[in-house]
Amino acid sequence: MKKEESVVRLTEVGKAFEGDVREVRALDGVSFDVPEGQFVALLGPSGSGKSTLLQLLNGLQKPTSGVATVLGVDPNRSGKAELRALRRQVGFIFQDFGLVGMRSVLENVCTGALGRLRGPRSGLFMYSRKLREQALAQLDRVGLADQAFQRTDTLSGGQQQRVGIARALMQRPRILLADEPVSSLDPLSSQQVMELLADIGRTESLTTICTLHQVDIALTWADRVIGLNTGRVVLDSPTADVRDTDIACLYQGPQEPAVLAGTPS
Ligand SMILES: Nc1ncnc2c1ncn2[C@@H]1O[C@H](COP(=O)(O)OP(=O)(O)OP(=O)(O)O)[C@@H](O)[C@H]1O
């Protein structure tokens, strides 16, 4: 990627899914650019296309129209090796943490490096000492070095999400995609996790795109808010300029994705 290029660029991106009785446009003419280091909150009602958009940036979904590039690469037109190389640079934070509860915290963090290792690993001591030290440093970064050897399922939800962040950082990503990272957390843990994401983004110039249902949290921590409704961008603004009426408009109006013309309703 050339220095001046956007980290993420979407041009008139559309995504349609075949449903049981009809086809829906999960995304419809979505265009925006995200520069390096920006923290973007993706807001919108349920079914507005937020998760589909994240999956598309991770190469898990292909657009049915338009072009999406990530770090200058179009996942839709990449070969397997190029897609693998791209995915290594894109860390993913899951709503349900995506950790193996019966394994230690440190081992879960080590798995974040699997994309840059050859062959499978099972058990903490299958990872090199250097890698375990890197994982410990990431745990220290998220404030959990003291819990490194605990079973992961003994940690609170907020702590587990911080383990998920440490694991993603082991990839040495350039982008973090977070799908509702605080939806199962209490208010204090939610703020702590978001503060951590914002801090990591700022200090490491990491571009972060985060879907959220909590408007107040988005407005507290994100640099920019992009709002989707029925697969379309209806709000795209620096956080400081977002007005209450913008938020009200975002959550008003039709909440069902558009039915494609010519398909039965
Ligand atoms: N694999 C799929 N097959 C069929 N339809 C899908 C698929 N994935 C998403 N959709 C549909 O696309 C639309 C957008 O879904 P998406 O999950 O992206 O919304 P969302 O904004 O993330 O919702 P939520 O906030 O509830 O997670 C919805 O109507 C959904 O039912």
PDB file of C-alpha atoms and ligand atoms in Angstrom:
ATOM      1  CA  MET A   1       0.000   0.000   0.000  1.00  0.00           C
ATOM      2  CA  LYS A   2       1.312   3.437  -0.883  1.00  0.00           C
ATOM      3  CA  LYS A   3       1.585   5.848   2.044  1.00  0.00           C
ATOM      4  CA  GLU A   4      -1.144   8.204   0.811  1.00  0.00           C
ATOM      5  CA  GLU A   5      -3.713   5.490   0.112  1.00  0.00           C
ATOM      6  CA  SER A   6      -6.656   4.868   2.423  1.00  0.00           C
ATOM      7  CA  VAL A   7      -6.435   1.813   4.622  1.00  0.00           C
ATOM      8  CA  VAL A   8     -10.011   0.942   3.705  1.00  0.00           C
ATOM      9  CA  ARG A   9     -11.797   2.185   0.581  1.00  0.00           C
ATOM     10  CA  LEU A  10     -15.335   1.246  -0.393  1.00  0.00           C
ATOM     11  CA  THR A  11     -16.793   2.400  -3.692  1.00  0.00           C
ATOM     12  CA  GLU A  12     -20.500   1.821  -4.301  1.00  0.00           C
ATOM     13  CA  VAL A  13     -20.374  -1.516  -2.510  1.00  0.00           C
ATOM     14  CA  GLY A  14     -23.498  -3.659  -2.580  1.00  0.00           C
ATOM     15  CA  LYS A  15     -24.154  -7.054  -1.021  1.00  0.00           C
ATOM     16  CA  ALA A  16     -27.296  -9.080  -1.697  1.00  0.00           C
ATOM     17  CA  PHE A  17     -28.246 -12.321   0.035  1.00  0.00           C
ATOM     18  CA  GLU A  18     -30.652 -14.950  -1.249  1.00  0.00           C
ATOM     19  CA  GLY A  19     -33.268 -15.417   1.469  1.00  0.00           C
ATOM     20  CA  ASP A  20     -35.878 -18.191   1.734  1.00  0.00           C
ATOM     21  CA  VAL A  21     -38.556 -16.137   0.046  1.00  0.00           C
ATOM     22  CA  ARG A  22     -36.741 -13.069  -1.196  1.00  0.00           C
ATOM     23  CA  GLU A  23     -33.379 -11.518  -1.806  1.00  0.00           C
ATOM     24  CA  VAL A  24     -32.235  -8.725   0.516  1.00  0.00           C
ATOM     25  CA  ARG A  25     -29.725  -5.950  -0.004  1.00  0.00           C
ATOM     26  CA  ALA A  26     -27.632  -6.085   3.157  1.00  0.00           C
ATOM     27  CA  LEU A  27     -25.447  -3.301   1.712  1.00  0.00           C
ATOM     28  CA  ASP A  28     -26.537  -0.850  -0.934  1.00  0.00           C
ATOM     29  CA  GLY A  29     -24.168   1.631  -2.599  1.00  0.00           C
ATOM     30  CA  VAL A  30     -21.830   2.018   0.376  1.00  0.00           C
ATOM     31  CA  SER A  31     -18.866   4.345  -0.227  1.00  0.00           C
ATOM     32  CA  PHE A  32     -16.316   5.674   2.246  1.00  0.00           C
ATOM     33  CA  ASP A  33     -12.568   5.865   2.868  1.00  0.00           C
ATOM     34  CA  VAL A  34     -10.828   5.289   6.183  1.00  0.00           C
ATOM     35  CA  PRO A  35      -7.351   6.812   6.668  1.00  0.00           C
ATOM     36  CA  GLU A  36      -4.640   5.165   8.732  1.00  0.00           C
ATOM     37  CA  GLY A  37      -5.103   5.354  12.485  1.00  0.00           C
ATOM     38  CA  GLN A  38      -8.748   6.438  12.473  1.00  0.00           C
ATOM     39  CA  PHE A  39     -11.181   4.911  14.969  1.00  0.00           C
ATOM     40  CA  VAL A  40     -14.539   4.433  13.233  1.00  0.00           C
ATOM     41  CA  ALA A  41     -17.738   3.405  15.008  1.00  0.00           C
ATOM     42  CA  LEU A  42     -20.294   1.706  12.766  1.00  0.00           C
ATOM     43  CA  LEU A  43     -23.775   2.347  14.117  1.00  0.00           C
ATOM     44  CA  GLY A  44     -27.238   1.420  12.916  1.00  0.00           C
ATOM     45  CA  PRO A  45     -30.317  -0.588  13.791  1.00  0.00           C
ATOM     46  CA  SER A  46     -30.291  -4.388  13.818  1.00  0.00           C
ATOM     47  CA  GLY A  47     -30.100  -5.761  10.305  1.00  0.00           C
ATOM     48  CA  SER A  48     -28.680  -2.534   8.840  1.00  0.00           C
ATOM     49  CA  GLY A  49     -25.606  -4.321   7.447  1.00  0.00           C
ATOM     50  CA  LYS A  50     -22.871  -3.592  10.008  1.00  0.00           C
ATOM     51  CA  SER A  51     -21.625  -7.181  10.439  1.00  0.00           C
ATOM     52  CA  THR A  52     -21.863  -7.834   6.709  1.00  0.00           C
ATOM     53  CA  LEU A  53     -19.619  -4.838   6.143  1.00  0.00           C
ATOM     54  CA  LEU A  54     -17.001  -6.116   8.612  1.00  0.00           C
ATOM     55  CA  GLN A  55     -17.089  -9.592   7.037  1.00  0.00           C
ATOM     56  CA  LEU A  56     -16.564  -8.050   3.653  1.00  0.00           C
ATOM     57  CA  LEU A  57     -13.482  -6.172   4.886  1.00  0.00           C
ATOM     58  CA  ASN A  58     -12.107  -9.440   6.256  1.00  0.00           C
ATOM     59  CA  GLY A  59     -12.688 -11.253   2.957  1.00  0.00           C
ATOM     60  CA  LEU A  60     -15.347 -13.522   4.527  1.00  0.00           C
ATOM     61  CA  GLN A  61     -18.037 -12.103   2.239  1.00  0.00           C
ATOM     62  CA  LYS A  62     -17.767 -10.893  -1.325  1.00  0.00           C
ATOM     63  CA  PRO A  63     -19.580  -7.794  -2.549  1.00  0.00           C
ATOM     64  CA  THR A  64     -22.140  -8.377  -5.283  1.00  0.00           C
ATOM     65  CA  SER A  65     -21.366  -4.944  -6.739  1.00  0.00           C
ATOM     66  CA  GLY A  66     -18.804  -2.198  -6.290  1.00  0.00           C
ATOM     67  CA  VAL A  67     -15.243  -2.460  -5.035  1.00  0.00           C
ATOM     68  CA  ALA A  68     -13.816  -2.728  -1.537  1.00  0.00           C
ATOM     69  CA  THR A  69     -10.074  -2.506  -0.947  1.00  0.00           C
ATOM     70  CA  VAL A  70      -8.250  -3.118   2.306  1.00  0.00           C
ATOM     71  CA  LEU A  71      -4.610  -1.972   2.524  1.00  0.00           C
ATOM     72  CA  GLY A  72      -4.795  -1.494  -1.233  1.00  0.00           C
ATOM     73  CA  VAL A  73      -5.872  -5.115  -1.818  1.00  0.00           C
ATOM     74  CA  ASP A  74      -9.283  -6.173  -3.129  1.00  0.00           C
ATOM     75  CA  PRO A  75     -10.074  -9.370  -1.171  1.00  0.00           C
ATOM     76  CA  ASN A  76     -12.612 -10.245  -3.849  1.00  0.00           C
ATOM     77  CA  ARG A  77      -9.970 -10.377  -6.547  1.00  0.00           C
ATOM     78  CA  SER A  78      -7.105 -11.861  -4.532  1.00  0.00           C
ATOM     79  CA  GLY A  79      -5.600 -15.298  -4.747  1.00  0.00           C
ATOM     80  CA  LYS A  80      -5.429 -17.511  -1.655  1.00  0.00           C
ATOM     81  CA  ALA A  81      -1.890 -16.445  -0.726  1.00  0.00           C
ATOM     82  CA  GLU A  82      -2.658 -12.743  -1.066  1.00  0.00           C
ATOM     83  CA  LEU A  83      -5.875 -13.140   0.959  1.00  0.00           C
ATOM     84  CA  ARG A  84      -3.968 -15.011   3.685  1.00  0.00           C
ATOM     85  CA  ALA A  85      -1.331 -12.249   3.759  1.00  0.00           C
ATOM     86  CA  LEU A  86      -4.072  -9.626   4.025  1.00  0.00           C
ATOM     87  CA  ARG A  87      -5.901 -11.478   6.811  1.00  0.00           C
ATOM     88  CA  ARG A  88      -2.703 -11.577   8.834  1.00  0.00           C
ATOM     89  CA  GLN A  89      -2.785  -7.773   8.875  1.00  0.00           C
ATOM     90  CA  VAL A  90      -6.425  -7.598   9.935  1.00  0.00           C
ATOM     91  CA  GLY A  91      -7.148  -8.470  13.570  1.00  0.00           C
ATOM     92  CA  PHE A  92     -10.684  -9.409  14.548  1.00  0.00           C
ATOM     93  CA  ILE A  93     -12.322  -8.855  17.947  1.00  0.00           C
ATOM     94  CA  PHE A  94     -15.397 -11.015  18.504  1.00  0.00           C
ATOM     95  CA  GLN A  95     -18.582 -10.227  20.389  1.00  0.00           C
ATOM     96  CA  ASP A  96     -18.339 -13.535  22.311  1.00  0.00           C
ATOM     97  CA  PHE A  97     -14.509 -13.226  22.674  1.00  0.00           C
ATOM     98  CA  GLY A  98     -13.810 -16.411  20.631  1.00  0.00           C
ATOM     99  CA  LEU A  99     -11.438 -17.835  23.276  1.00  0.00           C
ATOM    100  CA  VAL A 100     -10.881 -21.427  24.383  1.00  0.00           C
ATOM    101  CA  GLY A 101     -12.099 -21.259  27.982  1.00  0.00           C
ATOM    102  CA  MET A 102     -10.316 -24.378  29.261  1.00  0.00           C
ATOM    103  CA  ARG A 103      -6.923 -23.181  27.966  1.00  0.00           C
ATOM    104  CA  SER A 104      -4.692 -20.706  29.764  1.00  0.00           C
ATOM    105  CA  VAL A 105      -4.892 -17.008  29.038  1.00  0.00           C
ATOM    106  CA  LEU A 106      -1.312 -17.045  27.696  1.00  0.00           C
ATOM    107  CA  GLU A 107      -2.000 -19.911  25.295  1.00  0.00           C
ATOM    108  CA  ASN A 108      -5.063 -18.124  23.938  1.00  0.00           C
ATOM    109  CA  VAL A 109      -2.933 -15.050  23.297  1.00  0.00           C
ATOM    110  CA  CYS A 110      -0.218 -17.140  21.607  1.00  0.00           C
ATOM    111  CA  THR A 111      -2.775 -18.439  19.091  1.00  0.00           C
ATOM    112  CA  GLY A 112      -2.910 -14.907  17.670  1.00  0.00           C
ATOM    113  CA  ALA A 113       0.502 -15.594  16.115  1.00  0.00           C
ATOM    114  CA  LEU A 114      -0.612 -18.770  14.318  1.00  0.00           C
ATOM    115  CA  GLY A 115      -0.982 -16.905  11.017  1.00  0.00           C
ATOM    116  CA  ARG A 116       2.765 -16.218  10.961  1.00  0.00           C
ATOM    117  CA  LEU A 117       3.848 -19.713  12.088  1.00  0.00           C
ATOM    118  CA  ARG A 118       4.238 -22.879  10.073  1.00  0.00           C
ATOM    119  CA  GLY A 119       2.224 -25.911  11.161  1.00  0.00           C
ATOM    120  CA  PRO A 120      -0.380 -26.378  13.908  1.00  0.00           C
ATOM    121  CA  ARG A 121       0.322 -25.815  17.612  1.00  0.00           C
ATOM    122  CA  SER A 122      -1.419 -27.375  20.584  1.00  0.00           C
ATOM    123  CA  GLY A 123      -0.334 -26.635  24.152  1.00  0.00           C
ATOM    124  CA  LEU A 124       1.543 -23.637  25.485  1.00  0.00           C
ATOM    125  CA  PHE A 125       5.000 -25.169  25.169  1.00  0.00           C
ATOM    126  CA  MET A 126       4.517 -25.770  21.445  1.00  0.00           C
ATOM    127  CA  TYR A 127       5.147 -22.011  21.143  1.00  0.00           C
ATOM    128  CA  SER A 128       8.726 -20.733  21.309  1.00  0.00           C
ATOM    129  CA  ARG A 129       9.959 -18.931  24.385  1.00  0.00           C
ATOM    130  CA  LYS A 130      10.303 -15.736  22.339  1.00  0.00           C
ATOM    131  CA  LEU A 131       6.697 -15.982  21.270  1.00  0.00           C
ATOM    132  CA  ARG A 132       5.504 -16.635  24.813  1.00  0.00           C
ATOM    133  CA  GLU A 133       7.418 -13.532  25.905  1.00  0.00           C
ATOM    134  CA  GLN A 134       5.718 -11.518  23.169  1.00  0.00           C
ATOM    135  CA  ALA A 135       2.342 -12.841  24.356  1.00  0.00           C
ATOM    136  CA  LEU A 136       3.179 -11.880  27.944  1.00  0.00           C
ATOM    137  CA  ALA A 137       4.103  -8.384  26.776  1.00  0.00           C
ATOM    138  CA  GLN A 138       0.719  -8.086  25.047  1.00  0.00           C
ATOM    139  CA  LEU A 139      -1.014  -9.295  28.206  1.00  0.00           C
ATOM    140  CA  ASP A 140       0.896  -6.655  30.134  1.00  0.00           C
ATOM    141  CA  ARG A 141      -0.308  -4.110  27.549  1.00  0.00           C
ATOM    142  CA  VAL A 142      -3.946  -4.981  28.327  1.00  0.00           C
ATOM    143  CA  GLY A 143      -3.304  -5.150  32.101  1.00  0.00           C
ATOM    144  CA  LEU A 144      -3.594  -8.918  32.518  1.00  0.00           C
ATOM    145  CA  ALA A 145      -0.016 -10.175  32.915  1.00  0.00           C
ATOM    146  CA  ASP A 146      -0.846 -11.492  36.398  1.00  0.00           C
ATOM    147  CA  GLN A 147      -3.591 -13.716  34.982  1.00  0.00           C
ATOM    148  CA  ALA A 148      -1.418 -15.283  32.241  1.00  0.00           C
ATOM    149  CA  PHE A 149      -1.494 -18.824  33.643  1.00  0.00           C
ATOM    150  CA  GLN A 150      -5.134 -18.851  34.745  1.00  0.00           C
ATOM    151  CA  ARG A 151      -7.764 -20.818  32.859  1.00  0.00           C
ATOM    152  CA  THR A 152      -9.410 -18.313  30.554  1.00  0.00           C
ATOM    153  CA  ASP A 153     -12.948 -19.195  31.647  1.00  0.00           C
ATOM    154  CA  THR A 154     -12.129 -18.050  35.201  1.00  0.00           C
ATOM    155  CA  LEU A 155     -11.844 -14.438  33.968  1.00  0.00           C
ATOM    156  CA  SER A 156     -14.659 -11.883  33.890  1.00  0.00           C
ATOM    157  CA  GLY A 157     -16.221 -10.927  30.554  1.00  0.00           C
ATOM    158  CA  GLY A 158     -14.313  -7.648  30.436  1.00  0.00           C
ATOM    159  CA  GLN A 159     -11.028  -9.427  31.162  1.00  0.00           C
ATOM    160  CA  GLN A 160     -11.775 -12.051  28.492  1.00  0.00           C
ATOM    161  CA  GLN A 161     -12.365  -9.343  25.921  1.00  0.00           C
ATOM    162  CA  ARG A 162      -9.004  -7.798  26.856  1.00  0.00           C
ATOM    163  CA  VAL A 163      -7.447 -11.247  26.245  1.00  0.00           C
ATOM    164  CA  GLY A 164      -9.170 -11.194  22.832  1.00  0.00           C
ATOM    165  CA  ILE A 165      -7.527  -7.836  22.130  1.00  0.00           C
ATOM    166  CA  ALA A 166      -4.085  -9.123  23.243  1.00  0.00           C
ATOM    167  CA  ARG A 167      -4.541 -12.134  20.952  1.00  0.00           C
ATOM    168  CA  ALA A 168      -5.417  -9.886  17.995  1.00  0.00           C
ATOM    169  CA  LEU A 169      -2.328  -7.738  18.699  1.00  0.00           C
ATOM    170  CA  MET A 170      -0.121 -10.858  18.424  1.00  0.00           C
ATOM    171  CA  GLN A 171      -0.926 -10.779  14.711  1.00  0.00           C
ATOM    172  CA  ARG A 172       0.800  -7.377  14.522  1.00  0.00           C
ATOM    173  CA  PRO A 173      -2.220  -6.130  12.614  1.00  0.00           C
ATOM    174  CA  ARG A 174      -2.574  -2.825  10.802  1.00  0.00           C
ATOM    175  CA  ILE A 175      -6.349  -2.898  11.112  1.00  0.00           C
ATOM    176  CA  LEU A 176      -8.606  -4.024  13.936  1.00  0.00           C
ATOM    177  CA  LEU A 177     -12.185  -5.009  13.139  1.00  0.00           C
ATOM    178  CA  ALA A 178     -14.392  -5.355  16.206  1.00  0.00           C
ATOM    179  CA  ASP A 179     -17.920  -6.765  15.966  1.00  0.00           C
ATOM    180  CA  GLU A 180     -19.936  -5.502  18.948  1.00  0.00           C
ATOM    181  CA  PRO A 181     -16.973  -6.000  21.300  1.00  0.00           C
ATOM    182  CA  VAL A 182     -18.806  -4.763  24.412  1.00  0.00           C
ATOM    183  CA  SER A 183     -22.361  -5.982  23.857  1.00  0.00           C
ATOM    184  CA  SER A 184     -22.163  -8.597  26.629  1.00  0.00           C
ATOM    185  CA  LEU A 185     -20.265  -6.433  29.131  1.00  0.00           C
ATOM    186  CA  ASP A 186     -21.413  -4.274  32.040  1.00  0.00           C
ATOM    187  CA  PRO A 187     -21.090  -0.468  31.640  1.00  0.00           C
ATOM    188  CA  LEU A 188     -17.755  -0.133  33.464  1.00  0.00           C
ATOM    189  CA  SER A 189     -16.094  -3.057  31.637  1.00  0.00           C
ATOM    190  CA  SER A 190     -17.471  -1.688  28.349  1.00  0.00           C
ATOM    191  CA  GLN A 191     -15.816   1.669  28.955  1.00  0.00           C
ATOM    192  CA  GLN A 192     -12.524  -0.022  29.929  1.00  0.00           C
ATOM    193  CA  VAL A 193     -12.472  -2.169  26.781  1.00  0.00           C
ATOM    194  CA  MET A 194     -13.307   0.801  24.552  1.00  0.00           C
ATOM    195  CA  GLU A 195     -10.692   2.981  26.257  1.00  0.00           C
ATOM    196  CA  LEU A 196      -8.129   0.245  25.626  1.00  0.00           C
ATOM    197  CA  LEU A 197      -9.095  -0.041  21.941  1.00  0.00           C
ATOM    198  CA  ALA A 198      -8.927   3.741  21.501  1.00  0.00           C
ATOM    199  CA  ASP A 199      -5.564   3.939  23.280  1.00  0.00           C
ATOM    200  CA  ILE A 200      -4.027   1.118  21.229  1.00  0.00           C
ATOM    201  CA  GLY A 201      -5.319   2.691  18.031  1.00  0.00           C
ATOM    202  CA  ARG A 202      -3.833   6.073  18.944  1.00  0.00           C
ATOM    203  CA  THR A 203      -0.426   4.877  20.156  1.00  0.00           C
ATOM    204  CA  GLU A 204       0.111   2.326  17.385  1.00  0.00           C
ATOM    205  CA  SER A 205      -1.612   4.121  14.463  1.00  0.00           C
ATOM    206  CA  LEU A 206      -3.880   1.128  14.197  1.00  0.00           C
ATOM    207  CA  THR A 207      -7.006   1.684  12.133  1.00  0.00           C
ATOM    208  CA  THR A 208     -10.045   0.437  14.042  1.00  0.00           C
ATOM    209  CA  ILE A 209     -13.559  -0.205  12.739  1.00  0.00           C
ATOM    210  CA  CYS A 210     -15.984  -1.202  15.449  1.00  0.00           C
ATOM    211  CA  THR A 211     -19.698  -2.026  15.240  1.00  0.00           C
ATOM    212  CA  LEU A 212     -21.653  -0.885  18.265  1.00  0.00           C
ATOM    213  CA  HIS A 213     -25.210  -0.662  19.543  1.00  0.00           C
ATOM    214  CA  GLN A 214     -24.312   1.760  22.343  1.00  0.00           C
ATOM    215  CA  VAL A 215     -24.449   5.253  20.873  1.00  0.00           C
ATOM    216  CA  ASP A 216     -22.982   6.915  23.986  1.00  0.00           C
ATOM    217  CA  ILE A 217     -19.938   4.650  23.862  1.00  0.00           C
ATOM    218  CA  ALA A 218     -19.415   5.340  20.158  1.00  0.00           C
ATOM    219  CA  LEU A 219     -19.602   9.085  20.755  1.00  0.00           C
ATOM    220  CA  THR A 220     -17.156   8.860  23.672  1.00  0.00           C
ATOM    221  CA  TRP A 221     -14.395   6.853  21.988  1.00  0.00           C
ATOM    222  CA  ALA A 222     -14.613   6.982  18.177  1.00  0.00           C
ATOM    223  CA  ASP A 223     -13.085   9.663  15.916  1.00  0.00           C
ATOM    224  CA  ARG A 224     -15.790   9.186  13.343  1.00  0.00           C
ATOM    225  CA  VAL A 225     -19.279   7.723  13.197  1.00  0.00           C
ATOM    226  CA  ILE A 226     -20.640   5.968  10.132  1.00  0.00           C
ATOM    227  CA  GLY A 227     -24.335   5.148  10.384  1.00  0.00           C
ATOM    228  CA  LEU A 228     -26.061   2.509   8.291  1.00  0.00           C
ATOM    229  CA  ASN A 229     -29.774   2.079   7.800  1.00  0.00           C
ATOM    230  CA  THR A 230     -31.138  -0.630   5.483  1.00  0.00           C
ATOM    231  CA  GLY A 231     -27.652  -1.122   4.042  1.00  0.00           C
ATOM    232  CA  ARG A 232     -27.101   2.536   3.153  1.00  0.00           C
ATOM    233  CA  VAL A 233     -24.809   5.118   4.705  1.00  0.00           C
ATOM    234  CA  VAL A 234     -27.130   7.728   6.235  1.00  0.00           C
ATOM    235  CA  LEU A 235     -24.580   9.351   8.561  1.00  0.00           C
ATOM    236  CA  ASP A 236     -20.844   9.892   8.135  1.00  0.00           C
ATOM    237  CA  SER A 237     -19.396  12.501  10.451  1.00  0.00           C
ATOM    238  CA  PRO A 238     -16.546  13.316  12.812  1.00  0.00           C
ATOM    239  CA  THR A 239     -17.828  12.315  16.242  1.00  0.00           C
ATOM    240  CA  ALA A 240     -17.569  15.871  17.573  1.00  0.00           C
ATOM    241  CA  ASP A 241     -20.070  17.066  14.941  1.00  0.00           C
ATOM    242  CA  VAL A 242     -22.718  14.368  15.487  1.00  0.00           C
ATOM    243  CA  ARG A 243     -25.999  15.912  16.696  1.00  0.00           C
ATOM    244  CA  ASP A 244     -28.831  14.240  18.607  1.00  0.00           C
ATOM    245  CA  THR A 245     -31.036  14.682  15.532  1.00  0.00           C
ATOM    246  CA  ASP A 246     -28.487  12.745  13.399  1.00  0.00           C
ATOM    247  CA  ILE A 247     -28.763   9.826  15.807  1.00  0.00           C
ATOM    248  CA  ALA A 248     -32.554  10.045  15.901  1.00  0.00           C
ATOM    249  CA  CYS A 249     -32.681   9.983  12.074  1.00  0.00           C
ATOM    250  CA  LEU A 250     -30.271   7.022  11.962  1.00  0.00           C
ATOM    251  CA  TYR A 251     -32.552   4.846  14.067  1.00  0.00           C
ATOM    252  CA  GLN A 252     -35.753   6.029  12.392  1.00  0.00           C
ATOM    253  CA  GLY A 253     -37.177   4.983   9.071  1.00  0.00           C
ATOM    254  CA  PRO A 254     -37.382   1.549   7.510  1.00  0.00           C
ATOM    255  CA  GLN A 255     -35.501  -1.079   9.514  1.00  0.00           C
ATOM    256  CA  GLU A 256     -35.787  -3.910   6.986  1.00  0.00           C
ATOM    257  CA  PRO A 257     -33.219  -4.225   4.195  1.00  0.00           C
ATOM    258  CA  ALA A 258     -34.541  -3.353   0.769  1.00  0.00           C
ATOM    259  CA  VAL A 259     -36.161  -6.109  -1.275  1.00  0.00           C
ATOM    260  CA  LEU A 260     -34.550  -6.292  -4.676  1.00  0.00           C
ATOM    261  CA  ALA A 261     -36.709  -5.107  -7.553  1.00  0.00           C
ATOM    262  CA  GLY A 262     -38.552  -7.935  -9.279  1.00  0.00           C
ATOM    263  CA  THR A 263     -38.428 -10.302  -6.323  1.00  0.00           C
ATOM    264  CA  PRO A 264     -41.662 -11.330  -4.615  1.00  0.00           C
ATOM    265  CA  SER A 265     -42.492  -9.498  -1.378  1.00  0.00           C
TER     266      SER A 265
HETATM  267  N1  LIG B   1     -25.533 -15.141   5.348  1.00  0.00           N
HETATM  268  C1  LIG B   1     -26.672 -14.470   5.196  1.00  0.00           C
HETATM  269  N2  LIG B   1     -27.684 -14.997   4.469  1.00  0.00           N
HETATM  270  C2  LIG B   1     -28.830 -14.313   4.284  1.00  0.00           C
HETATM  271  N3  LIG B   1     -29.062 -13.082   4.786  1.00  0.00           N
HETATM  272  C3  LIG B   1     -28.107 -12.529   5.525  1.00  0.00           C
HETATM  273  C4  LIG B   1     -26.860 -13.179   5.773  1.00  0.00           C
HETATM  274  N4  LIG B   1     -26.079 -12.367   6.535  1.00  0.00           N
HETATM  275  C5  LIG B   1     -26.811 -11.262   6.758  1.00  0.00           C
HETATM  276  N5  LIG B   1     -28.015 -11.358   6.153  1.00  0.00           N
HETATM  277  C6  LIG B   1     -29.064 -10.342   6.174  1.00  0.00           C
HETATM  278  O1  LIG B   1     -28.471  -9.111   5.816  1.00  0.00           O
HETATM  279  C7  LIG B   1     -29.030  -8.055   6.596  1.00  0.00           C
HETATM  280  C8  LIG B   1     -27.902  -7.340   7.330  1.00  0.00           C
HETATM  281  O2  LIG B   1     -27.421  -8.214   8.353  1.00  0.00           O
HETATM  282  P1  LIG B   1     -26.201  -7.826   9.310  1.00  0.00           P
HETATM  283  O3  LIG B   1     -25.975  -8.999  10.202  1.00  0.00           O
HETATM  284  O4  LIG B   1     -25.074  -7.342   8.504  1.00  0.00           O
HETATM  285  O5  LIG B   1     -26.832  -6.624  10.137  1.00  0.00           O
HETATM  286  P2  LIG B   1     -26.292  -5.925  11.472  1.00  0.00           P
HETATM  287  O6  LIG B   1     -26.467  -4.472  11.281  1.00  0.00           O
HETATM  288  O7  LIG B   1     -24.945  -6.426  11.787  1.00  0.00           O
HETATM  289  O8  LIG B   1     -27.337  -6.475  12.541  1.00  0.00           O
HETATM  290  P3  LIG B   1     -27.136  -6.671  14.136  1.00  0.00           P
HETATM  291  O9  LIG B   1     -26.908  -5.300  14.693  1.00  0.00           O
HETATM  292  O10 LIG B   1     -28.435  -7.247  14.593  1.00  0.00           O
HETATM  293  O11 LIG B   1     -25.982  -7.606  14.332  1.00  0.00           O
HETATM  294  C9  LIG B   1     -30.076  -8.697   7.508  1.00  0.00           C
HETATM  295  O12 LIG B   1     -31.348  -8.598   6.901  1.00  0.00           O
HETATM  296  C10 LIG B   1     -29.637 -10.141   7.571  1.00  0.00           C
HETATM  297  O13 LIG B   1     -30.749 -10.992   7.799  1.00  0.00           O
END
